[in-house]
Every structure is written in structure tokens, then in C-alpha cells.
């Protein structure tokens, strides 16, 4: 869900020509009755199977986790239109959209962004990792800290004003 509650991001599997891809469905949410209207089906340009998404508190970035590979993908979000765009983090069009490693054992299962937007957290069976988020939204994987304490899900609580 976007920070302003206007957009909903869901993952779902599609089969096109007998090829399975996971997509991100983007919906507008009616503020009165909470009905949803799909505005985008964001297919990745490559093979990721997206299982989890989390939006940055700014509403400008969406992170998508492929828990089969433990890779995290980065998307920019247009708050005016609600659409998202996959970002090729290494600018190499030959390998399509690529993700970044989020845990030392490639076993990330869930992700969350801290309320101040400075860290992305992932957790898996064998590790929990915190990854600094640069002002551009990119993940600073060289600055990541991993601990050998894992878990299936991660929840971050913050004070409500």
C-alpha cells in the first residue's frame, strides 16, 4: 500500500505462452468505499518471480522480492499516475532487469523498509540483513549488515502520531 493509501501493489502469477511470470498489479484505491481499479500490470523484463513488495515511505520507490532467488528488484513509482517502472540496476540491457543479493544465503523470504526510509530489511531462514537505502532509492549492498539470525516474516513497528 502506498503511504497515502491511494495505491495498492499486489503480486500475482501469469502464464503467457506457457511461461510463468510474476507480475505486480497496481490498483487505485477509492478513498470512500475502498474499491480497487487496476491501472497497471507491471511485467518484469526478465525472469523474476516476485513474491513480496514494499513501498518506500516517500512513495517514490517500490522494492520487490523474489524469494526463490533472494534477489530484490527496484522500481520507481510515479505518484501522479500510480504507475511503476522497473529499474535495470546495472544498466546492461542484455540481461534485462536484474536484482541485488539481499542475504548471504540467497534465502530472503520477506522485506520491509524502516519508517525513516533509510534501511531495507530482509529476513530468511538463516539470515536477517539491513541494507542502507541511498537518497536515489538504490540499495547500498556494500554497506549491508547481515546477522545469522533468521525468521520467516519481518514487521517493523513505528510510533503513530
PDB file of C-alpha atoms in Angstrom:
ATOM      1  CA  UNK A   1       0.000   0.000   0.000  1.00  0.00           C
ATOM      2  CA  UNK A   2       1.324   3.455  -0.815  1.00  0.00           C
ATOM      3  CA  UNK A   3       1.937   5.793   2.143  1.00  0.00           C
ATOM      4  CA  UNK A   4      -1.083   7.917   1.182  1.00  0.00           C
ATOM      5  CA  UNK A   5      -3.340   4.853   0.817  1.00  0.00           C
ATOM      6  CA  UNK A   6      -4.200   5.688  -2.825  1.00  0.00           C
ATOM      7  CA  UNK A   7      -2.374   2.756  -4.460  1.00  0.00           C
ATOM      8  CA  UNK A   8      -2.288  -0.961  -3.780  1.00  0.00           C
ATOM      9  CA  UNK A   9       0.509  -3.195  -5.095  1.00  0.00           C
ATOM     10  CA  UNK A  10      -0.155  -6.944  -5.346  1.00  0.00           C
ATOM     11  CA  UNK A  11       1.912  -9.757  -6.777  1.00  0.00           C
ATOM     12  CA  UNK A  12       0.383 -12.438  -8.936  1.00  0.00           C
ATOM     13  CA  UNK A  13       1.345 -15.192 -11.316  1.00  0.00           C
ATOM     14  CA  UNK A  14       0.501 -15.044 -15.025  1.00  0.00           C
ATOM     15  CA  UNK A  15       1.058 -17.682 -17.671  1.00  0.00           C
ATOM     16  CA  UNK A  16       1.770 -16.316 -21.133  1.00  0.00           C
ATOM     17  CA  UNK A  17       2.616 -18.785 -23.914  1.00  0.00           C
ATOM     18  CA  UNK A  18       3.204 -21.409 -21.220  1.00  0.00           C
ATOM     19  CA  UNK A  19       5.824 -19.235 -19.476  1.00  0.00           C
ATOM     20  CA  UNK A  20       5.162 -18.380 -15.830  1.00  0.00           C
ATOM     21  CA  UNK A  21       5.938 -14.828 -14.771  1.00  0.00           C
ATOM     22  CA  UNK A  22       5.118 -12.982 -11.621  1.00  0.00           C
ATOM     23  CA  UNK A  23       3.772  -9.528 -12.128  1.00  0.00           C
ATOM     24  CA  UNK A  24       2.993  -6.557  -9.972  1.00  0.00           C
ATOM     25  CA  UNK A  25      -0.614  -5.423 -10.225  1.00  0.00           C
ATOM     26  CA  UNK A  26      -1.103  -1.738  -9.409  1.00  0.00           C
ATOM     27  CA  UNK A  27      -4.541  -0.589  -8.277  1.00  0.00           C
ATOM     28  CA  UNK A  28      -6.151   2.750  -7.499  1.00  0.00           C
ATOM     29  CA  UNK A  29      -7.987   2.601  -4.174  1.00  0.00           C
ATOM     30  CA  UNK A  30     -11.195   4.614  -3.825  1.00  0.00           C
ATOM     31  CA  UNK A  31     -10.903   6.642  -0.589  1.00  0.00           C
ATOM     32  CA  UNK A  32     -14.649   6.433   0.093  1.00  0.00           C
ATOM     33  CA  UNK A  33     -15.514   2.754  -0.290  1.00  0.00           C
ATOM     34  CA  UNK A  34     -12.057   1.147  -0.800  1.00  0.00           C
ATOM     35  CA  UNK A  35     -12.980  -0.388  -4.154  1.00  0.00           C
ATOM     36  CA  UNK A  36      -9.958  -1.007  -6.345  1.00  0.00           C
ATOM     37  CA  UNK A  37      -9.393  -0.419 -10.053  1.00  0.00           C
ATOM     38  CA  UNK A  38      -6.388  -1.915 -11.810  1.00  0.00           C
ATOM     39  CA  UNK A  39      -4.278   0.749 -13.505  1.00  0.00           C
ATOM     40  CA  UNK A  40      -1.158  -1.235 -14.427  1.00  0.00           C
ATOM     41  CA  UNK A  41       0.120  -4.756 -14.864  1.00  0.00           C
ATOM     42  CA  UNK A  42       3.880  -4.335 -14.398  1.00  0.00           C
ATOM     43  CA  UNK A  43       5.557  -7.328 -16.022  1.00  0.00           C
ATOM     44  CA  UNK A  44       9.294  -7.550 -15.424  1.00  0.00           C
ATOM     45  CA  UNK A  45      11.524  -7.553 -18.497  1.00  0.00           C
ATOM     46  CA  UNK A  46      13.336 -10.589 -17.130  1.00  0.00           C
ATOM     47  CA  UNK A  47      12.571 -13.795 -15.234  1.00  0.00           C
ATOM     48  CA  UNK A  48      11.973 -12.721 -11.623  1.00  0.00           C
ATOM     49  CA  UNK A  49       9.179 -14.357  -9.659  1.00  0.00           C
ATOM     50  CA  UNK A  50       8.031 -11.597  -7.343  1.00  0.00           C
ATOM     51  CA  UNK A  51       6.566 -12.749  -4.050  1.00  0.00           C
ATOM     52  CA  UNK A  52       6.641  -9.645  -1.843  1.00  0.00           C
ATOM     53  CA  UNK A  53       6.614  -5.883  -2.353  1.00  0.00           C
ATOM     54  CA  UNK A  54       7.182  -2.961  -0.037  1.00  0.00           C
ATOM     55  CA  UNK A  55       6.955   0.744  -0.765  1.00  0.00           C
ATOM     56  CA  UNK A  56       9.432   3.337   0.466  1.00  0.00           C
ATOM     57  CA  UNK A  57       7.837   5.830   2.914  1.00  0.00           C
ATOM     58  CA  UNK A  58       8.393   8.627   0.361  1.00  0.00           C
ATOM     59  CA  UNK A  59       6.112   6.810  -2.097  1.00  0.00           C
ATOM     60  CA  UNK A  60       8.773   7.185  -4.804  1.00  0.00           C
ATOM     61  CA  UNK A  61      10.242   3.662  -4.774  1.00  0.00           C
ATOM     62  CA  UNK A  62       8.916   0.122  -4.679  1.00  0.00           C
ATOM     63  CA  UNK A  63      11.068  -2.882  -3.750  1.00  0.00           C
ATOM     64  CA  UNK A  64      10.096  -6.341  -4.972  1.00  0.00           C
ATOM     65  CA  UNK A  65      11.470  -9.601  -3.574  1.00  0.00           C
ATOM     66  CA  UNK A  66      11.928 -12.842  -5.488  1.00  0.00           C
ATOM     67  CA  UNK A  67      12.058 -15.301  -2.604  1.00  0.00           C
ATOM     68  CA  UNK A  68      13.086 -18.136  -4.932  1.00  0.00           C
ATOM     69  CA  UNK A  69      16.427 -16.424  -5.579  1.00  0.00           C
ATOM     70  CA  UNK A  70      16.644 -13.971  -2.658  1.00  0.00           C
ATOM     71  CA  UNK A  71      17.048 -11.091  -5.098  1.00  0.00           C
ATOM     72  CA  UNK A  72      15.447  -7.696  -4.542  1.00  0.00           C
ATOM     73  CA  UNK A  73      14.297  -5.622  -7.503  1.00  0.00           C
ATOM     74  CA  UNK A  74      13.924  -1.859  -7.594  1.00  0.00           C
ATOM     75  CA  UNK A  75      11.094   0.103  -9.219  1.00  0.00           C
ATOM     76  CA  UNK A  76      10.392   3.807  -9.368  1.00  0.00           C
ATOM     77  CA  UNK A  77       6.843   4.957  -8.666  1.00  0.00           C
ATOM     78  CA  UNK A  78       5.085   7.869 -10.313  1.00  0.00           C
ATOM     79  CA  UNK A  79       2.819   9.239  -7.600  1.00  0.00           C
ATOM     80  CA  UNK A  80       0.732  11.275 -10.033  1.00  0.00           C
ATOM     81  CA  UNK A  81      -0.208   8.329 -12.276  1.00  0.00           C
ATOM     82  CA  UNK A  82       0.332   5.468  -9.828  1.00  0.00           C
ATOM     83  CA  UNK A  83       2.429   3.515 -12.310  1.00  0.00           C
ATOM     84  CA  UNK A  84       5.737   1.820 -11.549  1.00  0.00           C
ATOM     85  CA  UNK A  85       8.813   1.297 -13.734  1.00  0.00           C
ATOM     86  CA  UNK A  86      11.361  -1.497 -13.371  1.00  0.00           C
ATOM     87  CA  UNK A  87      14.935  -0.202 -12.981  1.00  0.00           C
ATOM     88  CA  UNK A  88      17.868  -2.068 -14.505  1.00  0.00           C
ATOM     89  CA  UNK A  89      20.375  -1.570 -11.681  1.00  0.00           C
ATOM     90  CA  UNK A  90      23.461  -2.379 -13.761  1.00  0.00           C
ATOM     91  CA  UNK A  91      22.315  -0.561 -16.932  1.00  0.00           C
ATOM     92  CA  UNK A  92      23.034  -3.662 -19.018  1.00  0.00           C
ATOM     93  CA  UNK A  93      20.073  -4.206 -21.366  1.00  0.00           C
ATOM     94  CA  UNK A  94      21.462  -7.611 -22.376  1.00  0.00           C
ATOM     95  CA  UNK A  95      20.489  -9.193 -19.057  1.00  0.00           C
ATOM     96  CA  UNK A  96      17.114  -7.449 -18.703  1.00  0.00           C
ATOM     97  CA  UNK A  97      16.023  -6.347 -15.240  1.00  0.00           C
ATOM     98  CA  UNK A  98      18.354  -7.568 -12.542  1.00  0.00           C
ATOM     99  CA  UNK A  99      18.110  -7.724  -8.786  1.00  0.00           C
ATOM    100  CA  UNK A 100      20.582  -7.352  -5.955  1.00  0.00           C
ATOM    101  CA  UNK A 101      21.540 -10.020  -3.444  1.00  0.00           C
ATOM    102  CA  UNK A 102      19.808  -9.347  -0.121  1.00  0.00           C
ATOM    103  CA  UNK A 103      21.056 -12.154   2.131  1.00  0.00           C
ATOM    104  CA  UNK A 104      24.261 -14.154   2.280  1.00  0.00           C
ATOM    105  CA  UNK A 105      22.471 -17.443   1.664  1.00  0.00           C
ATOM    106  CA  UNK A 106      20.039 -16.208  -1.040  1.00  0.00           C
ATOM    107  CA  UNK A 107      17.188 -17.211   1.226  1.00  0.00           C
ATOM    108  CA  UNK A 108      15.365 -13.923   1.793  1.00  0.00           C
ATOM    109  CA  UNK A 109      11.663 -14.535   2.446  1.00  0.00           C
ATOM    110  CA  UNK A 110      10.289 -11.158   3.498  1.00  0.00           C
ATOM    111  CA  UNK A 111      11.261  -7.494   3.354  1.00  0.00           C
ATOM    112  CA  UNK A 112      10.359  -4.210   4.949  1.00  0.00           C
ATOM    113  CA  UNK A 113      11.530  -0.591   4.860  1.00  0.00           C
ATOM    114  CA  UNK A 114      12.128   1.261   8.108  1.00  0.00           C
ATOM    115  CA  UNK A 115       9.838   4.216   8.849  1.00  0.00           C
ATOM    116  CA  UNK A 116      12.614   6.748   8.182  1.00  0.00           C
ATOM    117  CA  UNK A 117      13.279   5.197   4.744  1.00  0.00           C
ATOM    118  CA  UNK A 118      16.995   4.742   5.378  1.00  0.00           C
ATOM    119  CA  UNK A 119      17.145   0.927   5.519  1.00  0.00           C
ATOM    120  CA  UNK A 120      15.593  -2.056   3.779  1.00  0.00           C
ATOM    121  CA  UNK A 121      15.409  -5.156   5.960  1.00  0.00           C
ATOM    122  CA  UNK A 122      15.198  -8.721   4.682  1.00  0.00           C
ATOM    123  CA  UNK A 123      14.822 -11.937   6.598  1.00  0.00           C
ATOM    124  CA  UNK A 124      15.138 -15.591   5.682  1.00  0.00           C
ATOM    125  CA  UNK A 125      15.630 -18.974   7.328  1.00  0.00           C
ATOM    126  CA  UNK A 126      19.306 -18.325   8.035  1.00  0.00           C
ATOM    127  CA  UNK A 127      19.880 -14.573   8.000  1.00  0.00           C
ATOM    128  CA  UNK A 128      18.495 -11.128   8.630  1.00  0.00           C
ATOM    129  CA  UNK A 129      20.040  -8.271   6.655  1.00  0.00           C
ATOM    130  CA  UNK A 130      19.793  -4.491   6.846  1.00  0.00           C
ATOM    131  CA  UNK A 131      20.709  -2.630   3.670  1.00  0.00           C
ATOM    132  CA  UNK A 132      21.198   1.143   3.554  1.00  0.00           C
ATOM    133  CA  UNK A 133      18.977   2.955   1.039  1.00  0.00           C
ATOM    134  CA  UNK A 134      20.667   5.743  -0.891  1.00  0.00           C
ATOM    135  CA  UNK A 135      18.813   9.054  -1.441  1.00  0.00           C
ATOM    136  CA  UNK A 136      18.156   7.896  -5.033  1.00  0.00           C
ATOM    137  CA  UNK A 137      16.336   4.817  -3.707  1.00  0.00           C
ATOM    138  CA  UNK A 138      19.083   2.413  -4.794  1.00  0.00           C
ATOM    139  CA  UNK A 139      20.297  -0.162  -2.275  1.00  0.00           C
ATOM    140  CA  UNK A 140      23.852   0.175  -0.948  1.00  0.00           C
ATOM    141  CA  UNK A 141      24.611  -3.554  -0.784  1.00  0.00           C
ATOM    142  CA  UNK A 142      28.255  -2.865   0.121  1.00  0.00           C
ATOM    143  CA  UNK A 143      27.007  -1.246   3.335  1.00  0.00           C
ATOM    144  CA  UNK A 144      24.723  -4.162   4.262  1.00  0.00           C
ATOM    145  CA  UNK A 145      24.899  -5.845   7.654  1.00  0.00           C
ATOM    146  CA  UNK A 146      23.894  -9.488   7.989  1.00  0.00           C
ATOM    147  CA  UNK A 147      23.370 -11.489  11.146  1.00  0.00           C
ATOM    148  CA  UNK A 148      22.951 -15.252  11.311  1.00  0.00           C
ATOM    149  CA  UNK A 149      19.539 -14.963  12.949  1.00  0.00           C
ATOM    150  CA  UNK A 150      16.709 -15.711  10.579  1.00  0.00           C
ATOM    151  CA  UNK A 151      12.955 -15.640  10.528  1.00  0.00           C
ATOM    152  CA  UNK A 152      10.095 -16.197   8.137  1.00  0.00           C
ATOM    153  CA  UNK A 153       8.485 -12.753   8.304  1.00  0.00           C
ATOM    154  CA  UNK A 154       9.522  -9.250   9.310  1.00  0.00           C
ATOM    155  CA  UNK A 155       7.374  -6.468  10.741  1.00  0.00           C
ATOM    156  CA  UNK A 156       8.576  -3.008  11.670  1.00  0.00           C
ATOM    157  CA  UNK A 157       6.568  -1.001  14.133  1.00  0.00           C
ATOM    158  CA  UNK A 158       6.737   2.758  14.445  1.00  0.00           C
ATOM    159  CA  UNK A 159       5.027   5.295  16.628  1.00  0.00           C
ATOM    160  CA  UNK A 160       1.732   6.602  15.286  1.00  0.00           C
ATOM    161  CA  UNK A 161       1.419  10.384  15.598  1.00  0.00           C
TER     162      UNK A 161
END
